Amino acid sequence: MSLLSTTSPDDYFATARTEIMPWLPEKVSRMLDLGCGTGATTQLVKSCRTVTYSAAVELMADKAERARAVCDHVWTGDINALVIEDDIAPGSLNLVLCLDVLEHLADPWTIISRLSALLAPGGRLILSVPNIRNYRFIWRLAMRGDFHYRDFGLLDRTHLRFFVRSTASELATSAGLSLLSATSVQSWRAPDWRWFANRLTRNYADEWLAKQWLVVAEKRP
């Protein structure tokens, strides 16, 4: 979940991630959504692409059950213990989504290696992770010594890994994919002061303003 989200956990798992839409490949016939929640984002992709096979992994059994109404195949459980490769051939997927899930894993680099092998040439990996460099977190840490884990947000007690833009990009490309973009999930508009901060710094202020990074990587032909 995003750094300072006021969305309830139940609403979050049922919310489609519209920010991925500009980054979808033109062809998405086969896709995988890791940490799919109730399948809302898969349903969104299906609304604008001809998806013939949609697979998903979800840790929470109740959310996975709801996702089965949307996805062709849903695995319930920890991706580390699942062998999805028995059902998904190497080089067969056009799209893999990992939205706010990798920070919960002890070894996301191994998972990225496994998922990258499943992508077809021209296929894309889209991931999002919280930004540990966000100015509000840094302020609380520096001025208040606040590094208390919480039920959700940046310091969700189930977060095991923390990222900034550069390390999120390195994760996405760690198995040989090519980086297409690494941008803030959130966008700012005037008269929001963050819009002016980005204009004055040629978007460098986003290093501290971003709550989450959206990273897109592609398997080159």
XYZ file of N, CA and C in Angstrom:
663
model
N 0.829 -1.197 0.000
C 0.000 0.000 0.000
C 0.867 1.251 0.000
N 0.305 2.378 -0.440
C 1.094 3.596 -0.525
C 1.475 4.097 0.857
N 2.457 4.986 0.861
C 3.117 5.405 2.080
C 2.177 5.909 3.158
N 1.308 6.836 2.810
C 0.445 7.459 3.808
C -1.018 7.271 3.437
N -1.336 6.116 2.899
C -2.676 5.873 2.378
C -3.724 5.937 3.472
N -4.871 6.549 3.134
C -6.016 6.538 4.036
C -7.052 5.526 3.585
N -6.733 4.797 2.538
C -7.636 3.772 2.030
C -7.613 2.567 2.948
N -8.774 1.999 3.242
C -8.805 0.814 4.087
C -8.187 -0.351 3.351
N -7.581 -1.316 4.085
C -6.969 -2.462 3.424
C -7.916 -3.196 2.483
N -9.167 -3.372 2.881
C -10.114 -4.094 2.031
C -10.353 -3.351 0.722
N -10.508 -2.023 0.782
C -10.696 -1.229 -0.431
C -9.463 -1.312 -1.317
N -8.284 -1.308 -0.702
C -7.036 -1.327 -1.461
C -6.944 -2.574 -2.320
N -7.253 -3.724 -1.775
C -7.125 -4.977 -2.515
C -8.145 -5.091 -3.643
N -9.181 -4.258 -3.621
C -10.203 -4.305 -4.663
C -10.126 -3.121 -5.615
N -9.044 -2.345 -5.547
C -8.898 -1.156 -6.370
C -7.997 -1.432 -7.567
N -8.466 -1.096 -8.760
C -7.663 -1.278 -9.971
C -6.575 -0.213 -10.024
N -5.396 -0.600 -10.464
C -4.245 0.298 -10.511
C -4.169 0.964 -11.887
N -4.890 2.048 -12.018
C -5.027 2.716 -13.320
C -3.724 3.324 -13.822
N -2.758 3.560 -12.928
C -1.513 4.204 -13.354
C -0.679 3.335 -14.293
N -0.993 2.045 -14.377
C -0.230 1.172 -15.278
C -0.675 1.315 -16.729
N -1.827 1.895 -16.979
C -2.428 1.861 -18.306
C -1.540 2.446 -19.413
N -0.870 3.576 -19.198
C -0.028 4.105 -20.289
C 1.154 3.197 -20.631
N 1.465 2.234 -19.775
C 2.650 1.408 -19.959
C 2.346 -0.012 -20.435
N 1.099 -0.301 -20.718
C 0.765 -1.634 -21.204
C 1.340 -1.867 -22.598
N 1.848 -3.057 -22.873
C 2.238 -3.376 -24.257
C 1.013 -3.321 -25.166
N 1.244 -3.089 -26.455
C 0.117 -3.065 -27.394
C -0.595 -4.404 -27.419
N 0.167 -5.480 -27.306
C -0.426 -6.812 -27.280
C -0.290 -7.402 -25.882
N -1.429 -7.729 -25.287
C -1.434 -8.461 -24.028
C -2.423 -9.614 -24.179
N -1.943 -10.716 -24.702
C -2.811 -11.890 -24.817
C -2.666 -12.817 -23.616
N -1.478 -12.788 -22.987
C -1.237 -13.644 -21.816
C -0.557 -12.795 -20.737
N -1.081 -12.873 -19.514
C -0.562 -12.030 -18.446
C -0.572 -12.755 -17.113
N 0.240 -12.238 -16.188
C 0.317 -12.734 -14.811
C 0.308 -11.545 -13.879
N -0.511 -11.621 -12.835
C -0.594 -10.574 -11.823
C -0.177 -11.170 -10.485
N 1.017 -10.800 -10.025
C 1.529 -11.309 -8.749
C 1.048 -10.400 -7.625
N 0.281 -10.973 -6.684
C -0.347 -10.175 -5.644
C -1.568 -9.469 -6.184
N -2.458 -10.254 -6.774
C -3.559 -9.701 -7.573
C -4.701 -9.114 -6.762
N -4.744 -9.355 -5.436
C -5.908 -8.921 -4.674
C -7.161 -9.618 -5.180
N -8.192 -8.855 -5.436
C -9.440 -9.440 -5.924
C -9.503 -9.526 -7.447
N -8.428 -9.114 -8.128
C -8.386 -9.207 -9.585
C -8.826 -7.955 -10.312
N -8.959 -6.842 -9.588
C -9.472 -5.611 -10.210
C -8.549 -5.085 -11.307
N -7.242 -5.186 -11.101
C -6.316 -4.669 -12.116
C -6.293 -5.566 -13.346
N -6.355 -6.862 -13.146
C -6.470 -7.776 -14.286
C -7.722 -7.471 -15.091
N -8.817 -7.223 -14.410
C -10.059 -6.876 -15.092
C -9.906 -5.586 -15.895
N -9.173 -4.630 -15.352
C -8.928 -3.377 -16.055
C -8.132 -3.627 -17.338
N -7.087 -4.448 -17.255
C -6.301 -4.761 -18.450
C -7.170 -5.448 -19.497
N -8.027 -6.347 -19.057
C -8.910 -7.054 -19.985
C -9.883 -6.109 -20.689
N -10.176 -4.983 -20.066
C -11.131 -4.045 -20.660
C -10.559 -3.322 -21.880
N -9.230 -3.359 -22.040
C -8.632 -2.628 -23.160
C -7.652 -3.459 -23.978
N -7.452 -4.717 -23.622
C -6.592 -5.606 -24.377
C -7.303 -6.949 -24.552
N -6.954 -7.672 -25.621
C -7.564 -8.977 -25.872
C -6.759 -10.038 -25.129
N -7.115 -10.268 -23.891
C -6.401 -11.208 -23.028
C -7.053 -12.583 -23.154
N -6.286 -13.554 -23.622
C -6.815 -14.912 -23.779
C -6.476 -15.806 -22.593
N -5.462 -15.405 -21.800
C -5.087 -16.181 -20.617
C -4.589 -15.220 -19.548
N -5.222 -15.259 -18.393
C -4.807 -14.414 -17.272
C -4.574 -15.292 -16.053
N -3.371 -15.213 -15.509
C -3.015 -15.966 -14.310
C -2.705 -14.984 -13.184
N -2.801 -15.466 -11.960
C -2.572 -14.583 -10.822
C -2.115 -15.395 -9.624
N -1.423 -14.711 -8.719
C -1.006 -15.288 -7.442
C -1.481 -14.353 -6.344
N -2.105 -14.916 -5.320
C -2.577 -14.106 -4.199
C -2.398 -14.893 -2.900
N -1.778 -14.246 -1.923
C -1.498 -14.898 -0.643
C -2.754 -15.115 0.187
N -3.684 -14.167 0.138
C -4.868 -14.220 0.997
C -5.976 -15.015 0.323
N -6.443 -16.038 1.000
C -7.392 -16.977 0.398
C -8.704 -16.307 0.007
N -9.213 -15.388 0.832
C -10.495 -14.761 0.515
C -10.386 -13.862 -0.713
N -9.258 -13.170 -0.851
C -9.056 -12.332 -2.033
C -8.852 -13.202 -3.274
N -8.107 -14.288 -3.134
C -7.867 -15.188 -4.263
C -9.173 -15.788 -4.774
N -10.067 -16.103 -3.879
C -11.347 -16.684 -4.289
C -12.132 -15.698 -5.145
N -12.111 -14.430 -4.781
C -12.805 -13.422 -5.582
C -12.120 -13.226 -6.933
N -10.797 -13.347 -6.957
C -10.054 -13.160 -8.208
C -10.360 -14.263 -9.214
N -10.802 -15.409 -8.755
C -11.105 -16.516 -9.676
C -12.261 -16.197 -10.616
N -13.068 -15.211 -10.263
C -14.144 -14.794 -11.156
C -13.609 -13.997 -12.345
N -12.356 -13.537 -12.233
C -11.752 -12.689 -13.261
C -10.651 -13.422 -14.014
N -9.860 -14.195 -13.292
C -8.650 -14.810 -13.854
C -8.881 -16.272 -14.227
N -8.148 -16.738 -15.225
C -8.263 -18.127 -15.666
C -7.625 -19.101 -14.679
N -6.556 -18.656 -14.030
C -5.849 -19.524 -13.095
C -5.345 -18.672 -11.944
N -5.691 -19.037 -10.723
C -5.237 -18.308 -9.541
C -4.568 -19.290 -8.584
N -3.314 -19.006 -8.260
C -2.633 -19.760 -7.210
C -2.817 -19.021 -5.895
N -3.112 -19.768 -4.840
C -3.234 -19.186 -3.507
C -2.022 -19.598 -2.690
N -1.291 -18.604 -2.169
C -0.148 -18.920 -1.339
C 1.039 -18.028 -1.607
N 2.160 -18.372 -0.995
C 3.413 -17.639 -1.100
C 4.113 -18.011 -2.403
N 4.462 -17.033 -3.211
C 5.108 -17.288 -4.497
C 6.389 -18.090 -4.329
N 7.069 -17.938 -3.200
C 8.310 -18.676 -2.967
C 8.082 -20.175 -2.888
N 6.870 -20.574 -2.508
C 6.569 -21.997 -2.347
C 5.795 -22.562 -3.531
N 5.478 -21.733 -4.500
C 4.681 -22.165 -5.646
C 5.571 -22.385 -6.862
N 5.207 -23.359 -7.670
C 5.956 -23.624 -8.902
C 5.032 -23.289 -10.072
N 4.870 -22.000 -10.327
C 3.963 -21.569 -11.397
C 4.509 -21.934 -12.772
N 5.819 -22.185 -12.836
C 6.441 -22.532 -14.107
C 5.939 -23.864 -14.662
N 5.312 -24.680 -13.821
C 4.730 -25.929 -14.329
C 3.553 -25.665 -15.264
N 2.924 -24.492 -15.103
C 1.745 -24.153 -15.900
C 1.962 -23.002 -16.863
N 3.055 -22.275 -16.702
C 3.342 -21.135 -17.584
C 4.685 -21.389 -18.258
N 4.661 -21.520 -19.552
C 5.886 -21.834 -20.304
C 6.815 -20.628 -20.355
N 8.122 -20.868 -20.400
C 9.067 -19.760 -20.557
C 8.775 -18.977 -21.834
N 8.933 -17.674 -21.757
C 8.759 -16.820 -22.937
C 7.352 -16.756 -23.472
N 6.349 -16.944 -22.610
C 4.970 -17.016 -23.106
C 4.071 -15.868 -22.662
N 4.550 -14.985 -21.789
C 3.710 -13.912 -21.255
C 4.053 -12.570 -21.892
N 3.032 -11.750 -22.084
C 3.230 -10.394 -22.599
C 3.299 -9.364 -21.477
N 2.784 -9.716 -20.308
C 2.714 -8.750 -19.221
C 2.801 -9.474 -17.881
N 3.659 -8.952 -16.999
C 3.732 -9.413 -15.615
C 3.598 -8.196 -14.711
N 2.671 -8.238 -13.782
C 2.447 -7.160 -12.826
C 2.911 -7.587 -11.440
N 3.654 -6.714 -10.783
C 4.082 -6.923 -9.394
C 3.856 -5.610 -8.657
N 2.632 -5.337 -8.277
C 2.261 -4.028 -7.748
C 2.166 -4.079 -6.228
N 3.127 -3.438 -5.575
C 3.197 -3.376 -4.116
C 3.217 -4.766 -3.487
N 4.062 -5.624 -4.022
C 4.178 -6.979 -3.480
C 5.628 -7.359 -3.192
N 6.578 -6.850 -3.975
C 7.967 -7.289 -3.861
C 8.610 -6.873 -2.543
N 8.157 -5.765 -1.974
C 8.711 -5.323 -0.695
C 8.353 -6.253 0.455
N 7.402 -7.147 0.224
C 6.999 -8.120 1.241
C 7.824 -9.406 1.182
N 8.710 -9.525 0.203
C 9.439 -10.770 -0.024
C 10.872 -10.657 0.471
N 11.381 -11.752 1.029
C 12.756 -11.764 1.525
C 13.757 -11.683 0.384
N 13.450 -12.300 -0.755
C 14.368 -12.323 -1.894
C 13.621 -11.985 -3.180
N 13.265 -10.712 -3.360
C 12.531 -10.345 -4.579
C 13.370 -10.501 -5.840
N 14.696 -10.500 -5.737
C 15.560 -10.633 -6.914
C 15.401 -12.013 -7.564
N 15.274 -13.047 -6.744
C 15.040 -14.384 -7.289
C 13.681 -14.463 -7.969
N 12.684 -13.830 -7.379
C 11.346 -13.822 -7.976
C 11.369 -13.083 -9.311
N 12.065 -11.954 -9.372
C 12.171 -11.220 -10.639
C 12.861 -12.069 -11.695
N 13.871 -12.822 -11.318
C 14.545 -13.707 -12.265
C 13.584 -14.751 -12.811
N 12.774 -15.333 -11.939
C 11.801 -16.335 -12.372
C 10.763 -15.719 -13.308
N 10.265 -14.541 -12.941
C 9.213 -13.908 -13.732
C 9.731 -13.402 -15.069
N 10.952 -12.885 -15.084
C 11.532 -12.378 -16.329
C 11.664 -13.483 -17.359
N 11.958 -14.704 -16.907
C 12.096 -15.839 -17.821
C 10.779 -16.201 -18.490
N 9.665 -15.800 -17.898
C 8.348 -16.127 -18.451
C 7.899 -15.134 -19.518
N 8.595 -13.996 -19.630
C 8.188 -12.963 -20.583
C 8.617 -13.299 -22.003
N 7.717 -13.027 -22.943
C 8.039 -13.141 -24.361
C 8.812 -11.899 -24.793
N 9.549 -11.958 -25.909
C 10.186 -10.753 -26.444
C 9.146 -9.640 -26.634
N 9.472 -8.455 -26.139
C 8.519 -7.350 -26.180
C 7.582 -7.327 -24.994
N 7.612 -8.379 -24.168
C 6.786 -8.422 -22.966
C 7.314 -7.480 -21.902
N 6.427 -7.026 -21.025
C 6.809 -6.038 -20.024
C 6.534 -6.501 -18.595
N 7.437 -6.107 -17.734
C 7.274 -6.230 -16.290
C 6.964 -4.845 -15.745
N 5.868 -4.722 -15.001
C 5.519 -3.463 -14.351
C 5.447 -3.718 -12.855
N 6.257 -2.995 -12.104
C 6.253 -3.172 -10.660
C 6.099 -1.827 -9.972
N 5.581 -1.870 -8.759
C 5.564 -0.670 -7.926
C 6.014 -1.045 -6.526
N 6.782 -0.137 -5.924
C 7.274 -0.320 -4.553
C 7.236 1.031 -3.847
N 7.085 1.042 -2.522
C 7.130 2.314 -1.790
C 8.521 2.936 -1.842
N 8.559 4.254 -1.712
C 9.809 5.018 -1.737
C 10.247 5.343 -0.317
N 11.301 4.688 0.168
C 11.776 4.911 1.536
C 12.373 6.306 1.703
N 12.634 6.993 0.585
C 13.236 8.324 0.623
C 12.206 9.438 0.735
N 10.930 9.101 0.841
C 9.879 10.109 0.911
C 10.136 11.083 2.069
N 9.928 12.364 1.788
C 10.306 13.405 2.740
C 9.573 13.295 4.068
N 8.341 12.825 4.061
C 7.594 12.729 5.325
C 8.201 11.656 6.220
N 8.600 10.540 5.599
C 9.234 9.489 6.378
C 10.579 9.968 6.918
N 11.377 10.634 6.061
C 12.688 11.113 6.496
C 12.546 12.108 7.643
N 11.553 12.993 7.546
C 11.320 13.984 8.608
C 10.965 13.295 9.921
N 10.059 12.338 9.860
C 9.667 11.639 11.092
C 10.849 10.887 11.686
N 11.650 10.272 10.811
C 12.796 9.509 11.301
C 13.857 10.428 11.905
N 14.192 11.515 11.187
C 15.260 12.401 11.633
C 14.870 13.226 12.853
N 13.632 13.741 12.874
C 13.228 14.674 13.922
C 12.551 13.997 15.117
N 11.927 12.839 14.873
C 11.186 12.178 15.952
C 11.722 10.797 16.298
N 12.665 10.316 15.479
C 13.162 8.959 15.702
C 12.087 7.915 15.499
N 11.163 8.206 14.599
C 10.004 7.331 14.389
C 10.303 6.294 13.315
N 10.527 5.075 13.725
C 10.629 3.946 12.802
C 9.760 2.812 13.336
N 8.544 3.181 13.730
C 7.611 2.212 14.291
C 6.821 1.538 13.169
N 6.776 0.223 13.194
C 5.999 -0.504 12.191
C 4.512 -0.334 12.452
N 3.745 -0.361 11.350
C 2.318 -0.112 11.411
C 1.573 -1.209 10.659
N 0.242 -1.121 10.680
C -0.565 -2.148 10.020
C -0.509 -2.034 8.504
N -0.314 -0.836 7.968
C -0.143 -0.648 6.532
C 0.568 0.675 6.285
N 0.981 0.896 5.036
C 1.773 2.068 4.700
C 3.227 1.684 4.486
N 4.110 2.673 4.394
C 5.520 2.416 4.131
C 6.132 1.478 5.160
N 5.772 1.674 6.430
C 6.309 0.829 7.497
C 5.328 -0.278 7.883
N 4.622 -0.796 6.889
C 3.817 -2.004 7.081
C 4.693 -3.056 7.750
N 4.175 -3.673 8.797
C 4.989 -4.612 9.560
C 5.380 -5.851 8.759
N 4.764 -6.047 7.577
C 5.149 -7.185 6.742
C 6.164 -6.808 5.660
N 6.603 -5.548 5.608
C 7.618 -5.145 4.642
C 8.987 -5.656 5.081
N 9.658 -6.314 4.163
C 10.982 -6.867 4.437
C 12.084 -6.146 3.676
N 11.740 -5.466 2.577
C 12.718 -4.773 1.747
C 12.271 -3.342 1.507
N 13.238 -2.445 1.374
C 12.961 -1.016 1.174
C 13.739 -0.514 -0.029
N 13.119 0.409 -0.798
C 13.688 0.828 -2.071
C 13.635 2.343 -2.254
N 14.602 2.838 -3.032
C 14.549 4.176 -3.623
C 14.440 3.963 -5.130
N 14.397 5.055 -5.898
C 14.180 4.898 -7.331
C 15.273 4.036 -7.993
N 16.529 4.309 -7.666
C 17.617 3.596 -8.329
C 17.611 2.109 -8.004
N 17.342 1.754 -6.749
C 17.356 0.334 -6.397
C 16.105 -0.391 -6.895
N 14.992 0.324 -7.016
C 13.798 -0.272 -7.622
C 14.055 -0.574 -9.094
N 14.757 0.343 -9.771
C 15.107 0.128 -11.174
C 16.075 -1.038 -11.321
N 17.042 -1.117 -10.418
C 17.990 -2.230 -10.449
C 17.284 -3.562 -10.247
N 16.301 -3.592 -9.355
C 15.532 -4.814 -9.134
C 14.818 -5.239 -10.414
N 14.145 -4.295 -11.061
C 13.365 -4.612 -12.267
C 14.234 -5.149 -13.392
N 15.473 -4.698 -13.455
C 16.358 -5.079 -14.555
C 17.405 -6.112 -14.155
N 17.295 -6.658 -12.952
C 18.327 -7.546 -12.413
C 18.462 -8.857 -13.175
N 17.452 -9.234 -13.960
C 17.525 -10.485 -14.726
C 17.670 -10.223 -16.220
N 18.103 -9.009 -16.575
C 18.415 -8.738 -17.971
C 17.381 -7.958 -18.750
N 16.276 -7.554 -18.133
C 15.300 -6.726 -18.830
C 15.838 -5.313 -19.004
N 15.283 -4.606 -19.965
C 15.708 -3.230 -20.241
C 14.739 -2.244 -19.586
N 15.295 -1.255 -18.916
C 14.481 -0.262 -18.227
C 13.822 0.687 -19.208
N 12.496 0.852 -19.077
C 11.765 1.813 -19.894
C 11.426 3.075 -19.117
N 11.088 2.899 -17.833
C 10.656 4.060 -17.056
C 10.719 3.742 -15.570
N 10.985 4.786 -14.774
C 10.896 4.684 -13.318
C 10.398 6.035 -12.822
N 9.110 6.132 -12.561
C 8.486 7.403 -12.246
C 7.616 7.274 -10.997
N 7.261 8.423 -10.457
C 6.363 8.441 -9.304
C 4.974 7.940 -9.696
N 4.396 7.121 -8.852
C 3.011 6.686 -9.079
C 2.079 7.894 -9.032
N 2.354 8.808 -8.120
C 1.516 9.991 -7.952
C 1.986 11.099 -8.898
N 1.052 11.897 -9.384
C 1.389 13.069 -10.199
C 0.810 14.303 -9.526
N 1.523 15.413 -9.667
C 1.121 16.651 -8.997
C 0.681 17.681 -10.035
N -0.293 18.469 -9.671
C -0.794 19.517 -10.563
C -0.837 20.848 -9.826
N -0.605 21.937 -10.559
C -0.706 23.273 -9.978
C -2.143 23.481 -9.482
N -2.322 24.133 -8.331
C -1.324 24.897 -7.571
C -0.642 24.108 -6.450
N -0.646 22.790 -6.478
C 0.035 21.992 -5.470
C 1.524 22.368 -5.432
N 2.054 22.628 -4.243
C 3.450 23.066 -4.116
C 4.433 22.038 -4.664
N 4.029 20.766 -4.652
C 4.918 19.723 -5.160
C 5.084 19.819 -6.681
N 4.060 20.322 -7.361
C 4.181 20.552 -8.801
C 5.241 21.613 -9.076
N 5.214 22.698 -8.286
C 6.199 23.767 -8.458
C 7.593 23.271 -8.099
N 7.719 22.454 -7.059
C 9.025 21.917 -6.661
C 9.628 21.082 -7.783
N 8.804 20.287 -8.441
C 9.301 19.479 -9.550
C 9.687 20.333 -10.749
N 8.894 21.370 -11.021
C 9.221 22.264 -12.148
C 10.566 22.953 -11.917
N 10.792 23.394 -10.693
C 12.017 24.122 -10.388
C 13.247 23.222 -10.404
N 13.062 21.931 -10.146
C 14.191 21.000 -10.054
C 14.241 20.026 -11.224
N 13.436 20.282 -12.277
C 13.360 19.388 -13.425
C 13.038 17.958 -12.985
N 12.065 17.881 -12.099
C 11.505 16.627 -11.573
C 12.411 15.899 -10.588
N 13.566 16.478 -10.241
C 14.434 15.799 -9.282
C 13.807 15.767 -7.891
N 12.940 16.725 -7.576
C 12.286 16.741 -6.270
C 11.478 15.476 -6.021
N 11.092 14.791 -7.100
C 10.327 13.551 -6.934
C 11.091 12.499 -6.140
N 12.421 12.603 -6.089
C 13.196 11.651 -5.291
C 12.723 11.641 -3.843
N 12.220 12.790 -3.358
C 11.722 12.906 -1.992
C 10.202 12.981 -1.925
N 9.577 13.436 -3.009
C 8.125 13.614 -3.001
C 7.369 12.330 -3.294
N 7.952 11.459 -4.101
C 7.248 10.235 -4.514
C 6.931 9.356 -3.312
N 5.722 8.858 -3.280
C 5.331 7.876 -2.270
C 5.638 6.462 -2.747
N 5.470 6.248 -4.058
C 5.735 4.945 -4.657
C 6.404 5.154 -6.005
N 7.262 4.208 -6.380
C 7.844 4.198 -7.717
C 7.125 3.196 -8.591
N 6.833 3.600 -9.807
C 6.293 2.708 -10.820
C 7.416 2.458 -11.828
N 7.856 1.215 -11.918
C 9.005 0.868 -12.757
C 8.545 -0.086 -13.862
N 8.950 0.225 -15.080
C 8.572 -0.579 -16.246
C 9.833 -1.062 -16.936
N 9.909 -2.372 -17.157
C 11.047 -2.968 -17.857
C 10.541 -3.912 -18.930
N 11.335 -4.089 -19.973
C 10.891 -4.846 -21.148
C 11.940 -5.870 -21.557
N 11.458 -7.016 -22.043
C 12.370 -7.995 -22.621
C 12.577 -7.642 -24.090
N 13.799 -7.324 -24.438
C 14.097 -6.960 -25.820
C 14.065 -8.192 -26.720
N 13.652 -8.012 -27.992
C 13.642 -9.131 -28.939
C 15.048 -9.705 -29.147
